[in-house]
mmCIF file of C-alpha atoms in Angstrom:
data_model
loop_
_atom_site.group_PDB
_atom_site.id
_atom_site.type_symbol
_atom_site.label_atom_id
_atom_site.label_comp_id
_atom_site.label_asym_id
_atom_site.label_seq_id
_atom_site.Cartn_x
_atom_site.Cartn_y
_atom_site.Cartn_z
ATOM 1 C CA MET A 1 14.764 31.345 -9.395
ATOM 2 C CA THR A 2 12.294 31.399 -12.290
ATOM 3 C CA SER A 3 9.619 34.064 -12.670
ATOM 4 C CA THR A 4 6.989 31.312 -12.506
ATOM 5 C CA PHE A 5 8.347 30.138 -9.153
ATOM 6 C CA ARG A 6 8.465 33.709 -7.830
ATOM 7 C CA ARG A 7 4.820 34.391 -8.704
ATOM 8 C CA ALA A 8 3.668 31.100 -7.232
ATOM 9 C CA HIS A 9 5.722 31.602 -4.085
ATOM 10 C CA LEU A 10 4.354 35.107 -3.531
ATOM 11 C CA LEU A 11 0.838 33.694 -3.779
ATOM 12 C CA ALA A 12 1.699 31.013 -1.238
ATOM 13 C CA VAL A 13 3.133 33.629 1.119
ATOM 14 C CA ALA A 14 -0.013 35.726 0.856
ATOM 15 C CA VAL A 15 -2.255 32.758 1.642
ATOM 16 C CA ALA A 16 0.003 31.605 4.453
ATOM 17 C CA ALA A 17 0.016 35.027 6.068
ATOM 18 C CA VAL A 18 -3.770 34.933 6.304
ATOM 19 C CA VAL A 19 -4.021 31.477 7.864
ATOM 20 C CA GLY A 20 -0.754 31.489 9.805
ATOM 21 C CA THR A 21 -2.164 32.593 13.122
ATOM 22 C CA ALA A 22 -4.522 29.621 13.165
ATOM 23 C CA ILE A 23 -1.763 27.089 13.820
ATOM 24 C CA ALA A 24 0.207 28.790 16.586
ATOM 25 C CA ALA A 25 -0.449 28.458 20.303
ATOM 26 C CA PRO A 26 1.670 29.797 23.164
ATOM 27 C CA THR A 27 3.513 27.512 25.544
ATOM 28 C CA THR A 28 6.397 28.132 27.924
ATOM 29 C CA ALA A 29 9.901 26.739 27.358
ATOM 30 C CA SER A 30 11.467 25.260 30.507
ATOM 31 C CA ALA A 31 15.005 24.478 29.297
ATOM 32 C CA ALA A 32 18.006 26.576 30.314
ATOM 33 C CA PRO A 33 18.684 29.571 28.025
ATOM 34 C CA GLN A 34 20.918 28.936 25.047
ATOM 35 C CA GLN A 35 24.328 30.589 24.747
ATOM 36 C CA ASP A 36 23.736 31.661 21.144
ATOM 37 C CA PRO A 37 21.693 34.912 21.193
ATOM 38 C CA MET A 38 19.764 33.974 18.062
ATOM 39 C CA ALA A 39 18.819 30.621 19.574
ATOM 40 C CA ARG A 40 17.664 32.391 22.734
ATOM 41 C CA SER A 41 15.333 34.501 20.628
ATOM 42 C CA TRP A 42 13.884 31.363 19.013
ATOM 43 C CA GLU A 43 13.173 29.731 22.341
ATOM 44 C CA ALA A 44 11.558 32.892 23.722
ATOM 45 C CA LEU A 45 8.797 32.529 21.135
ATOM 46 C CA PRO A 46 5.701 30.380 21.626
ATOM 47 C CA PRO A 47 6.367 26.964 20.057
ATOM 48 C CA PRO A 48 4.215 26.460 16.959
ATOM 49 C CA THR A 49 1.450 23.884 16.908
ATOM 50 C CA ALA A 50 -0.477 22.181 14.123
ATOM 51 C CA PRO A 51 -3.741 20.245 13.869
ATOM 52 C CA GLN A 52 -3.246 16.680 15.077
ATOM 53 C CA VAL A 53 -4.186 13.976 12.591
ATOM 54 C CA PRO A 54 -5.256 10.463 13.662
ATOM 55 C CA GLY A 55 -2.263 8.150 13.501
ATOM 56 C CA TYR A 56 0.341 10.905 13.965
ATOM 57 C CA GLN A 57 1.880 13.041 16.672
ATOM 58 C CA ILE A 58 2.997 16.390 15.221
ATOM 59 C CA THR A 59 5.310 18.643 17.249
ATOM 60 C CA GLY A 60 6.701 22.008 16.167
ATOM 61 C CA TYR A 61 9.879 23.862 17.156
ATOM 62 C CA ASN A 62 11.256 27.329 16.461
ATOM 63 C CA VAL A 63 14.626 26.609 14.855
ATOM 64 C CA GLY A 64 16.656 28.626 12.378
ATOM 65 C CA LYS A 65 16.322 31.750 10.299
ATOM 66 C CA GLY A 66 15.817 31.112 6.601
ATOM 67 C CA ASN A 67 15.784 27.304 6.769
ATOM 68 C CA TYR A 68 16.564 25.693 3.428
ATOM 69 C CA ARG A 69 17.715 22.070 3.770
ATOM 70 C CA GLY A 70 18.671 19.606 6.465
ATOM 71 C CA ALA A 71 20.695 16.408 6.752
ATOM 72 C CA ILE A 72 21.114 13.872 9.539
ATOM 73 C CA ASP A 73 24.721 13.039 10.426
ATOM 74 C CA PRO A 74 24.885 9.240 9.994
ATOM 75 C CA GLN A 75 27.701 9.043 12.570
ATOM 76 C CA THR A 76 26.309 11.167 15.421
ATOM 77 C CA GLY A 77 22.609 11.509 14.652
ATOM 78 C CA SER A 78 22.823 15.320 14.765
ATOM 79 C CA LEU A 79 20.639 17.436 12.499
ATOM 80 C CA TRP A 80 22.499 19.918 10.308
ATOM 81 C CA LEU A 81 20.532 22.783 8.736
ATOM 82 C CA THR A 82 21.429 25.353 6.114
ATOM 83 C CA ASN A 83 20.020 28.842 6.687
ATOM 84 C CA VAL A 84 19.835 31.502 3.974
ATOM 85 C CA SER A 85 18.062 34.827 4.492
ATOM 86 C CA PRO A 86 16.292 36.666 3.178
ATOM 87 C CA LEU A 87 15.034 34.138 0.657
ATOM 88 C CA GLU A 88 15.109 36.719 -2.124
ATOM 89 C CA GLY A 89 18.540 38.354 -2.295
ATOM 90 C CA ALA A 90 20.339 36.560 0.531
ATOM 91 C CA SER A 91 22.742 38.559 2.711
ATOM 92 C CA GLU A 92 23.145 36.056 5.573
ATOM 93 C CA SER A 93 23.845 32.326 5.725
ATOM 94 C CA SER A 94 24.744 29.827 8.438
ATOM 95 C CA ILE A 95 25.091 26.097 8.919
ATOM 96 C CA LEU A 96 23.480 24.922 12.154
ATOM 97 C CA LYS A 97 24.153 21.778 14.162
ATOM 98 C CA VAL A 98 21.038 20.864 16.136
ATOM 99 C CA ASP A 99 20.135 18.100 18.573
ATOM 100 C CA PRO A 100 17.073 16.615 16.835
ATOM 101 C CA ASN A 101 15.741 15.190 20.086
ATOM 102 C CA THR A 102 15.507 18.555 21.846
ATOM 103 C CA MET A 103 15.855 20.830 18.781
ATOM 104 C CA ARG A 104 18.438 22.906 20.661
ATOM 105 C CA LEU A 105 21.333 24.549 18.836
ATOM 106 C CA LEU A 106 24.722 22.851 19.328
ATOM 107 C CA LYS A 107 26.912 24.781 16.863
ATOM 108 C CA ARG A 108 26.673 27.534 14.297
ATOM 109 C CA ILE A 109 29.034 27.919 11.342
ATOM 110 C CA ARG A 110 28.625 31.501 10.181
ATOM 111 C CA ILE A 111 29.283 32.177 6.514
ATOM 112 C CA THR A 112 30.738 35.626 5.937
ATOM 113 C CA ARG A 113 32.335 35.315 2.503
ATOM 114 C CA LYS A 114 30.741 37.421 -0.223
ATOM 115 C CA ALA A 115 30.047 36.056 -3.696
ATOM 116 C CA ASP A 116 28.853 37.093 -7.135
ATOM 117 C CA THR A 117 25.456 35.423 -7.328
ATOM 118 C CA GLY A 118 24.117 37.003 -10.487
ATOM 119 C CA GLY A 119 21.592 39.122 -8.617
ATOM 120 C CA HIS A 120 20.563 36.513 -6.021
ATOM 121 C CA GLY A 121 22.141 38.187 -3.014
ATOM 122 C CA THR A 122 25.603 39.038 -1.739
ATOM 123 C CA ILE A 123 26.606 36.024 0.358
ATOM 124 C CA ALA A 124 28.205 32.688 -0.620
ATOM 125 C CA GLY A 125 25.230 30.951 0.936
ATOM 126 C CA ALA A 126 24.912 27.281 1.835
ATOM 127 C CA TYR A 127 21.784 25.746 0.315
ATOM 128 C CA GLU A 128 21.872 21.963 -0.184
ATOM 129 C CA ILE A 129 23.786 19.875 2.375
ATOM 130 C CA GLY A 130 25.131 16.326 2.560
ATOM 131 C CA ILE A 131 27.100 14.413 5.200
ATOM 132 C CA PRO A 132 29.065 11.216 4.454
ATOM 133 C CA LYS A 133 28.901 8.109 6.628
ATOM 134 C CA THR A 134 32.653 8.307 7.224
ATOM 135 C CA GLY A 135 35.138 11.088 7.929
ATOM 136 C CA ASP A 136 34.729 14.541 9.460
ATOM 137 C CA THR A 137 33.331 16.521 6.535
ATOM 138 C CA LEU A 138 30.048 18.016 5.512
ATOM 139 C CA TRP A 139 29.397 19.299 2.003
ATOM 140 C CA THR A 140 27.224 22.207 0.904
ATOM 141 C CA THR A 141 26.296 23.612 -2.479
ATOM 142 C CA GLY A 142 25.401 27.119 -3.534
ATOM 143 C CA ALA A 143 23.507 27.288 -6.799
ATOM 144 C CA PRO A 144 23.542 31.137 -6.912
ATOM 145 C CA SER A 145 27.325 31.295 -6.358
ATOM 146 C CA ASN A 146 28.067 28.192 -8.495
ATOM 147 C CA GLU A 147 30.098 26.610 -5.701
ATOM 148 C CA VAL A 148 30.614 23.402 -3.763
ATOM 149 C CA ASN A 149 32.076 23.846 -0.269
ATOM 150 C CA VAL A 150 33.566 21.211 2.031
ATOM 151 C CA TRP A 151 33.681 21.861 5.778
ATOM 152 C CA ASN A 152 35.182 20.164 8.818
ATOM 153 C CA LYS A 153 32.041 19.493 10.822
ATOM 154 C CA ASN A 154 33.944 19.386 14.133
ATOM 155 C CA THR A 155 35.840 22.666 13.830
ATOM 156 C CA GLY A 156 33.679 24.556 11.326
ATOM 157 C CA LYS A 157 36.736 25.196 9.145
ATOM 158 C CA LEU A 158 36.214 25.573 5.406
ATOM 159 C CA LEU A 159 38.445 22.935 3.822
ATOM 160 C CA LYS A 160 37.785 23.417 0.117
ATOM 161 C CA THR A 161 35.797 25.543 -2.298
ATOM 162 C CA PHE A 162 35.138 24.286 -5.818
ATOM 163 C CA THR A 163 34.183 27.262 -7.998
ATOM 164 C CA GLY A 164 32.602 27.425 -11.429
ATOM 165 C CA ILE A 165 30.222 24.522 -10.703
ATOM 166 C CA SER A 166 27.216 25.801 -12.625
ATOM 167 C CA HIS A 167 24.088 25.843 -10.445
ATOM 168 C CA ALA A 168 25.562 23.267 -8.021
ATOM 169 C CA HIS A 169 22.585 21.575 -6.421
ATOM 170 C CA GLY A 170 22.022 18.051 -5.037
ATOM 171 C CA ILE A 171 24.695 16.034 -3.205
ATOM 172 C CA VAL A 172 25.074 12.288 -2.622
ATOM 173 C CA PHE A 173 28.047 10.089 -1.769
ATOM 174 C CA ALA A 174 29.111 6.889 -3.517
ATOM 175 C CA GLU A 175 31.084 5.870 -0.461
ATOM 176 C CA GLY A 176 31.984 2.456 -1.813
ATOM 177 C CA ILE A 177 34.222 4.149 -4.389
ATOM 178 C CA GLY A 178 34.969 7.327 -2.410
ATOM 179 C CA VAL A 179 33.177 9.772 -4.704
ATOM 180 C CA ALA A 180 30.985 12.783 -3.913
ATOM 181 C CA ILE A 181 28.430 13.481 -6.654
ATOM 182 C CA VAL A 182 26.858 16.900 -7.275
ATOM 183 C CA THR A 183 24.189 17.799 -9.832
ATOM 184 C CA THR A 184 24.867 20.783 -12.104
ATOM 185 C CA ALA A 185 23.709 22.841 -15.079
ATOM 186 C CA ARG A 186 25.489 24.005 -18.258
ATOM 187 C CA PRO A 187 26.063 21.208 -19.038
ATOM 188 C CA GLY A 188 23.288 19.587 -17.076
ATOM 189 C CA GLY A 189 24.478 16.464 -15.323
ATOM 190 C CA LEU A 190 26.835 15.306 -12.585
ATOM 191 C CA MET A 191 30.202 16.442 -11.233
ATOM 192 C CA PHE A 192 32.449 14.023 -9.331
ATOM 193 C CA PHE A 193 34.881 14.747 -6.479
ATOM 194 C CA ASP A 194 37.279 12.550 -4.514
ATOM 195 C CA MET A 195 36.006 12.425 -0.932
ATOM 196 C CA ARG A 196 39.502 11.932 0.513
ATOM 197 C CA THR A 197 41.753 14.199 -1.562
ATOM 198 C CA LEU A 198 39.028 16.761 -2.371
ATOM 199 C CA GLN A 199 40.012 16.817 -6.028
ATOM 200 C CA PRO A 200 37.629 16.969 -9.025
ATOM 201 C CA LEU A 201 37.179 13.717 -10.933
ATOM 202 C CA GLY A 202 35.249 14.774 -14.028
ATOM 203 C CA GLN A 203 31.607 14.877 -15.013
ATOM 204 C CA ALA A 204 28.737 13.116 -16.763
ATOM 205 C CA VAL A 205 26.228 14.880 -18.989
ATOM 206 C CA ILE A 206 22.489 14.282 -19.176
ATOM 207 C CA PRO A 207 21.804 13.021 -22.721
ATOM 208 C CA GLY A 208 19.519 14.716 -25.184
ATOM 209 C CA GLY A 209 19.226 18.220 -26.534
ATOM 210 C CA GLY A 210 17.666 21.335 -25.129
ATOM 211 C CA LYS A 211 18.115 22.938 -21.746
ATOM 212 C CA GLN A 212 19.095 20.561 -18.925
ATOM 213 C CA MET A 213 19.792 21.226 -15.244
ATOM 214 C CA GLY A 214 20.451 18.471 -12.727
ATOM 215 C CA THR A 215 18.510 18.924 -9.483
ATOM 216 C CA GLY A 216 17.616 16.297 -6.887
ATOM 217 C CA ILE A 217 19.551 13.032 -6.865
ATOM 218 C CA ALA A 218 19.009 9.553 -5.424
ATOM 219 C CA ILE A 219 21.630 6.842 -4.966
ATOM 220 C CA THR A 220 21.172 3.067 -4.869
ATOM 221 C CA ASP A 221 23.474 0.041 -5.130
ATOM 222 C CA ASP A 222 26.342 1.820 -3.359
ATOM 223 C CA THR A 223 29.159 -0.741 -3.076
ATOM 224 C CA ALA A 224 32.873 -1.063 -3.841
ATOM 225 C CA ALA A 225 31.828 -2.080 -7.363
ATOM 226 C CA GLY A 226 30.110 1.248 -7.990
ATOM 227 C CA ALA A 227 26.819 3.045 -7.509
ATOM 228 C CA THR A 228 23.609 3.798 -9.357
ATOM 229 C CA VAL A 229 22.307 7.373 -9.297
ATOM 230 C CA THR A 230 19.061 8.725 -10.699
ATOM 231 C CA THR A 231 18.438 12.429 -11.257
ATOM 232 C CA PRO A 232 15.717 14.539 -12.864
ATOM 233 C CA SER A 233 16.517 17.579 -14.919
ATOM 234 C CA TYR A 234 14.588 20.626 -13.743
ATOM 235 C CA TYR A 235 13.241 20.778 -17.270
ATOM 236 C CA THR A 236 12.329 17.677 -19.239
ATOM 237 C CA SER A 237 14.220 14.489 -18.450
ATOM 238 C CA LEU A 238 14.920 11.773 -15.884
ATOM 239 C CA THR A 239 18.216 9.885 -16.181
ATOM 240 C CA GLN A 240 19.840 6.941 -14.427
ATOM 241 C CA PHE A 241 23.639 6.630 -14.434
ATOM 242 C CA ARG A 242 25.910 3.778 -13.387
ATOM 243 C CA ILE A 243 29.053 5.140 -11.721
ATOM 244 C CA THR A 244 32.240 3.061 -11.402
ATOM 245 C CA ARG A 245 35.869 3.779 -10.550
ATOM 246 C CA PRO A 246 38.114 1.002 -11.835
ATOM 247 C CA GLY A 247 41.323 0.797 -9.837
ATOM 248 C CA GLY A 248 40.283 3.756 -7.691
ATOM 249 C CA ALA A 249 41.327 6.240 -10.377
ATOM 250 C CA ALA A 250 39.090 7.933 -12.943
ATOM 251 C CA VAL A 251 35.316 7.833 -12.622
ATOM 252 C CA HIS A 252 33.381 6.165 -15.432
ATOM 253 C CA ALA A 253 29.709 7.041 -15.917
ATOM 254 C CA SER A 254 27.329 5.257 -18.270
ATOM 255 C CA VAL A 255 23.675 6.025 -18.941
ATOM 256 C CA ARG A 256 21.374 3.141 -18.057
ATOM 257 C CA TRP A 257 18.244 4.890 -19.240
ATOM 258 C CA ASN A 258 16.858 8.325 -20.030
ATOM 259 C CA ALA A 259 13.149 9.146 -19.824
ATOM 260 C CA THR A 260 11.135 12.212 -20.790
ATOM 261 C CA LEU A 261 9.110 14.058 -18.146
ATOM 262 C CA ASP A 262 5.750 15.517 -19.117
ATOM 263 C CA ASP A 263 6.155 19.136 -18.050
ATOM 264 C CA THR A 264 8.790 21.583 -19.286
ATOM 265 C CA GLN A 265 9.957 22.781 -15.853
ATOM 266 C CA GLY A 266 9.605 22.294 -12.107
ATOM 267 C CA HIS A 267 11.244 18.900 -11.458
ATOM 268 C CA GLY A 268 13.546 19.312 -8.460
ATOM 269 C CA SER A 269 12.944 16.421 -6.060
ATOM 270 C CA ILE A 270 13.215 12.647 -6.318
ATOM 271 C CA ALA A 271 12.584 9.608 -4.136
ATOM 272 C CA VAL A 272 13.230 5.950 -4.944
ATOM 273 C CA ASP A 273 11.943 2.759 -3.358
ATOM 274 C CA VAL A 274 13.984 -0.297 -4.313
ATOM 275 C CA ARG A 275 11.394 -2.582 -2.697
ATOM 276 C CA THR A 276 8.654 -1.502 -5.078
ATOM 277 C CA ASN A 277 11.024 -0.699 -7.971
ATOM 278 C CA ARG A 278 9.652 2.844 -8.228
ATOM 279 C CA VAL A 279 11.013 6.326 -8.865
ATOM 280 C CA TYR A 280 8.970 9.378 -7.852
ATOM 281 C CA VAL A 281 9.627 12.872 -9.261
ATOM 282 C CA ASN A 282 7.811 16.075 -8.347
ATOM 283 C CA ASP A 283 6.182 18.602 -10.663
ATOM 284 C CA LEU A 284 6.221 21.870 -8.744
ATOM 285 C CA TYR A 285 3.880 23.869 -10.968
ATOM 286 C CA LYS A 286 1.317 21.280 -12.028
ATOM 287 C CA GLY A 287 1.156 19.779 -8.547
ATOM 288 C CA TYR A 288 1.612 16.111 -9.339
ATOM 289 C CA VAL A 289 4.151 13.338 -8.783
ATOM 290 C CA SER A 290 5.442 11.403 -11.794
ATOM 291 C CA VAL A 291 5.942 7.665 -11.153
ATOM 292 C CA HIS A 292 8.515 5.610 -13.090
ATOM 293 C CA ASN A 293 10.031 2.140 -13.118
ATOM 294 C CA LEU A 294 13.380 2.226 -11.287
ATOM 295 C CA ARG A 295 15.046 -0.310 -13.604
ATOM 296 C CA THR A 296 13.821 0.944 -16.967
ATOM 297 C CA GLY A 297 12.583 4.516 -16.493
ATOM 298 C CA ALA A 298 9.204 3.593 -17.996
ATOM 299 C CA HIS A 299 6.449 5.999 -16.993
ATOM 300 C CA ILE A 300 3.767 4.407 -14.816
ATOM 301 C CA ALA A 301 1.438 7.203 -13.712
ATOM 302 C CA ASN A 302 1.023 10.814 -12.631
ATOM 303 C CA VAL A 303 -0.482 11.280 -9.161
ATOM 304 C CA LEU A 304 -2.083 14.626 -8.326
ATOM 305 C CA SER A 305 -0.630 15.751 -5.006
ATOM 306 C CA GLY A 306 -1.335 19.433 -4.468
ATOM 307 C CA PRO A 307 -0.100 22.969 -5.193
ATOM 308 C CA GLY A 308 3.679 23.139 -5.292
ATOM 309 C CA ALA A 309 4.450 19.416 -5.046
ATOM 310 C CA ASN A 310 8.015 19.571 -3.804
ATOM 311 C CA SER A 311 10.064 17.386 -1.454
ATOM 312 C CA LEU A 312 9.410 13.623 -1.507
ATOM 313 C CA LEU A 313 10.047 10.980 1.157
ATOM 314 C CA ILE A 314 9.466 7.233 1.354
ATOM 315 C CA PHE A 315 8.195 6.663 4.912
ATOM 316 C CA GLY A 316 6.438 3.591 6.243
ATOM 317 C CA GLY A 317 6.137 2.185 2.724
ATOM 318 C CA GLU A 318 4.228 5.241 1.469
ATOM 319 C CA VAL A 319 5.249 8.366 -0.433
ATOM 320 C CA TYR A 320 4.974 11.652 1.460
ATOM 321 C CA VAL A 321 4.864 14.839 -0.623
ATOM 322 C CA ALA A 322 5.409 18.358 0.722
ATOM 323 C CA ASN A 323 3.067 20.677 -1.181
ATOM 324 C CA TYR A 324 5.034 23.884 -0.790
ATOM 325 C CA PHE A 325 2.466 26.286 -2.208
ATOM 326 C CA GLY A 326 -0.444 24.548 -0.498
ATOM 327 C CA GLY A 327 1.073 24.267 2.975
ATOM 328 C CA TYR A 328 0.276 20.602 3.539
ATOM 329 C CA ILE A 329 1.642 17.089 3.031
ATOM 330 C CA SER A 330 0.002 14.427 0.854
ATOM 331 C CA VAL A 331 0.455 10.698 1.458
ATOM 332 C CA ILE A 332 0.467 8.462 -1.638
ATOM 333 C CA ASP A 333 -0.376 4.766 -1.362
ATOM 334 C CA GLN A 334 2.152 2.893 -3.525
ATOM 335 C CA ARG A 335 -0.317 0.105 -4.291
ATOM 336 C CA THR A 336 -3.185 2.242 -5.554
ATOM 337 C CA LEU A 337 -1.134 5.321 -6.523
ATOM 338 C CA GLY A 338 -3.765 7.511 -4.929
ATOM 339 C CA VAL A 339 -3.587 10.065 -2.123
ATOM 340 C CA SER A 340 -4.777 8.401 1.078
ATOM 341 C CA ARG A 341 -4.229 11.139 3.704
ATOM 342 C CA LEU A 342 -3.369 14.810 4.169
ATOM 343 C CA LEU A 343 -1.298 16.338 6.985
ATOM 344 C CA THR A 344 -0.692 19.946 7.955
ATOM 345 C CA THR A 345 2.496 21.118 9.639
ATOM 346 C CA GLY A 346 4.116 24.459 8.849
ATOM 347 C CA LEU A 347 2.934 26.921 6.267
ATOM 348 C CA LEU A 348 5.746 26.438 3.742
ATOM 349 C CA PRO A 349 7.080 22.858 3.974
ATOM 350 C CA ASN A 350 10.316 22.815 1.989
ATOM 351 C CA GLN A 351 11.881 19.442 2.844
ATOM 352 C CA LEU A 352 10.788 16.107 4.278
ATOM 353 C CA LEU A 353 13.755 14.499 6.024
ATOM 354 C CA ALA A 354 14.041 10.900 7.214
ATOM 355 C CA TRP A 355 15.034 10.658 10.883
ATOM 356 C CA LYS A 356 13.800 7.650 12.856
ATOM 357 C CA ARG A 357 11.895 4.604 11.726
ATOM 358 C CA ASP A 358 8.667 6.060 13.122
ATOM 359 C CA THR A 359 9.433 9.796 12.761
ATOM 360 C CA PHE A 360 10.396 12.187 9.984
ATOM 361 C CA LEU A 361 11.216 15.899 10.082
ATOM 362 C CA VAL A 362 9.694 18.760 8.109
ATOM 363 C CA ILE A 363 12.035 21.667 7.360
ATOM 364 C CA ASP A 364 9.794 24.706 7.020
ATOM 365 C CA LYS A 365 10.229 28.239 5.636
ATOM 366 C CA SER A 366 7.373 29.857 7.558
ATOM 367 C CA SER A 367 9.368 33.021 8.244
ATOM 368 C CA ALA A 368 8.814 34.024 4.627
ATOM 369 C CA ALA A 369 5.149 34.521 5.528
ATOM 370 C CA LEU A 370 5.000 35.140 9.268
ATOM 371 C CA ASP A 371 8.129 37.012 10.281
ATOM 372 C CA GLY A 372 9.176 39.567 7.747
ATOM 373 C CA GLY A 373 8.082 38.424 4.355
ATOM 374 C CA TYR A 374 9.789 37.394 1.182
ATOM 375 C CA LYS A 375 12.450 40.115 0.866
ATOM 376 C CA LEU A 376 12.996 41.142 4.481
ATOM 377 C CA ASN A 377 15.646 39.703 6.746
ATOM 378 C CA ARG A 378 14.153 38.834 10.090
ATOM 379 C CA GLY A 379 12.173 36.066 11.671
ATOM 380 C CA THR A 380 12.323 32.480 12.820
ATOM 381 C CA ASP A 381 11.629 29.264 10.965
ATOM 382 C CA ARG A 382 10.234 25.945 12.106
ATOM 383 C CA VAL A 383 11.168 22.300 12.194
ATOM 384 C CA TRP A 384 8.411 19.757 12.778
ATOM 385 C CA LYS A 385 8.548 16.192 14.027
ATOM 386 C CA VAL A 386 5.922 13.919 12.506
ATOM 387 C CA ARG A 387 5.712 10.658 14.444
ATOM 388 C CA SER A 388 3.607 7.728 13.302
ATOM 389 C CA VAL A 389 1.623 6.321 16.219
ATOM 390 C CA GLY A 390 -0.688 4.027 14.296
#
């Protein structure tokens, strides 16, 4: 975590703590108590509420402790969440299986293994998460511990740990060629793994000099002939790779294009829309979204979104941006490239996650402000459903 991020996050926490009580209202849960004691404590709390915006139905749930990322299981529809707490110096981590319809806990995979994280806590925490369309695995990365972990999602058993994967971050699956792809640093780029044998298959490096660190990643054109992946470096570049695997053996990666991003740091999230031929990349510290041509990488525009522009989602043909430091979501019109609407859910929206055609989820870190603060280890986080009713 950079010092710039830490200062900005502390400011966001301070602001959120002041306004946090304005968006909560008590209601009574009627469902049967959960078996998991932590889940029982979540459901004993008043469900959070948020201002309703015309055209949307926004519903909040108390789910998780130290929410970081979520993924929808494409086979079962379950929501899987990674939990890491406290945010600064993590000592606990779990992977949660949740019914997204009721937001009730179905399974918890507790992580107990310790790790050398270079001062970022003591646990081999699960941060990013990805779930393939086939098989019984789920994959998590731990940037502080420099690991990629593969789990059996049915039993919770840890199947494989890949160590020495520098700042392992985003995960996607080129299922047509059976390859899991993880973004890394030192060297900044991609690492490849066989989804069936769980063996490493090599790497691809982001071109250009200077410091590079792969972060978010988007995949398109996923077929038996190969896949196209686009990833920003946290620092200065945006690169598109073509990934192939002739004969099902070694992975070949070629650079289709490499573009320069305006700012020197803060690029961690990406969204692509093949229908409009656009790539969107966040700028966390300057609060804008950089727009590029998907086929060429050519820069089109910068759209001011808000403080801490973070997670991006294409939803209903528009671009939704979670402004992490501002505590709200901006909606960008792809035709005008202007912000058309603002929504408020939780105080610290960390991820926008596609769910249904008319509904997306917001994975929120509100506990950092409301239930113990940045370095403490208590509290409950929130997941929000945002349903379009227009």
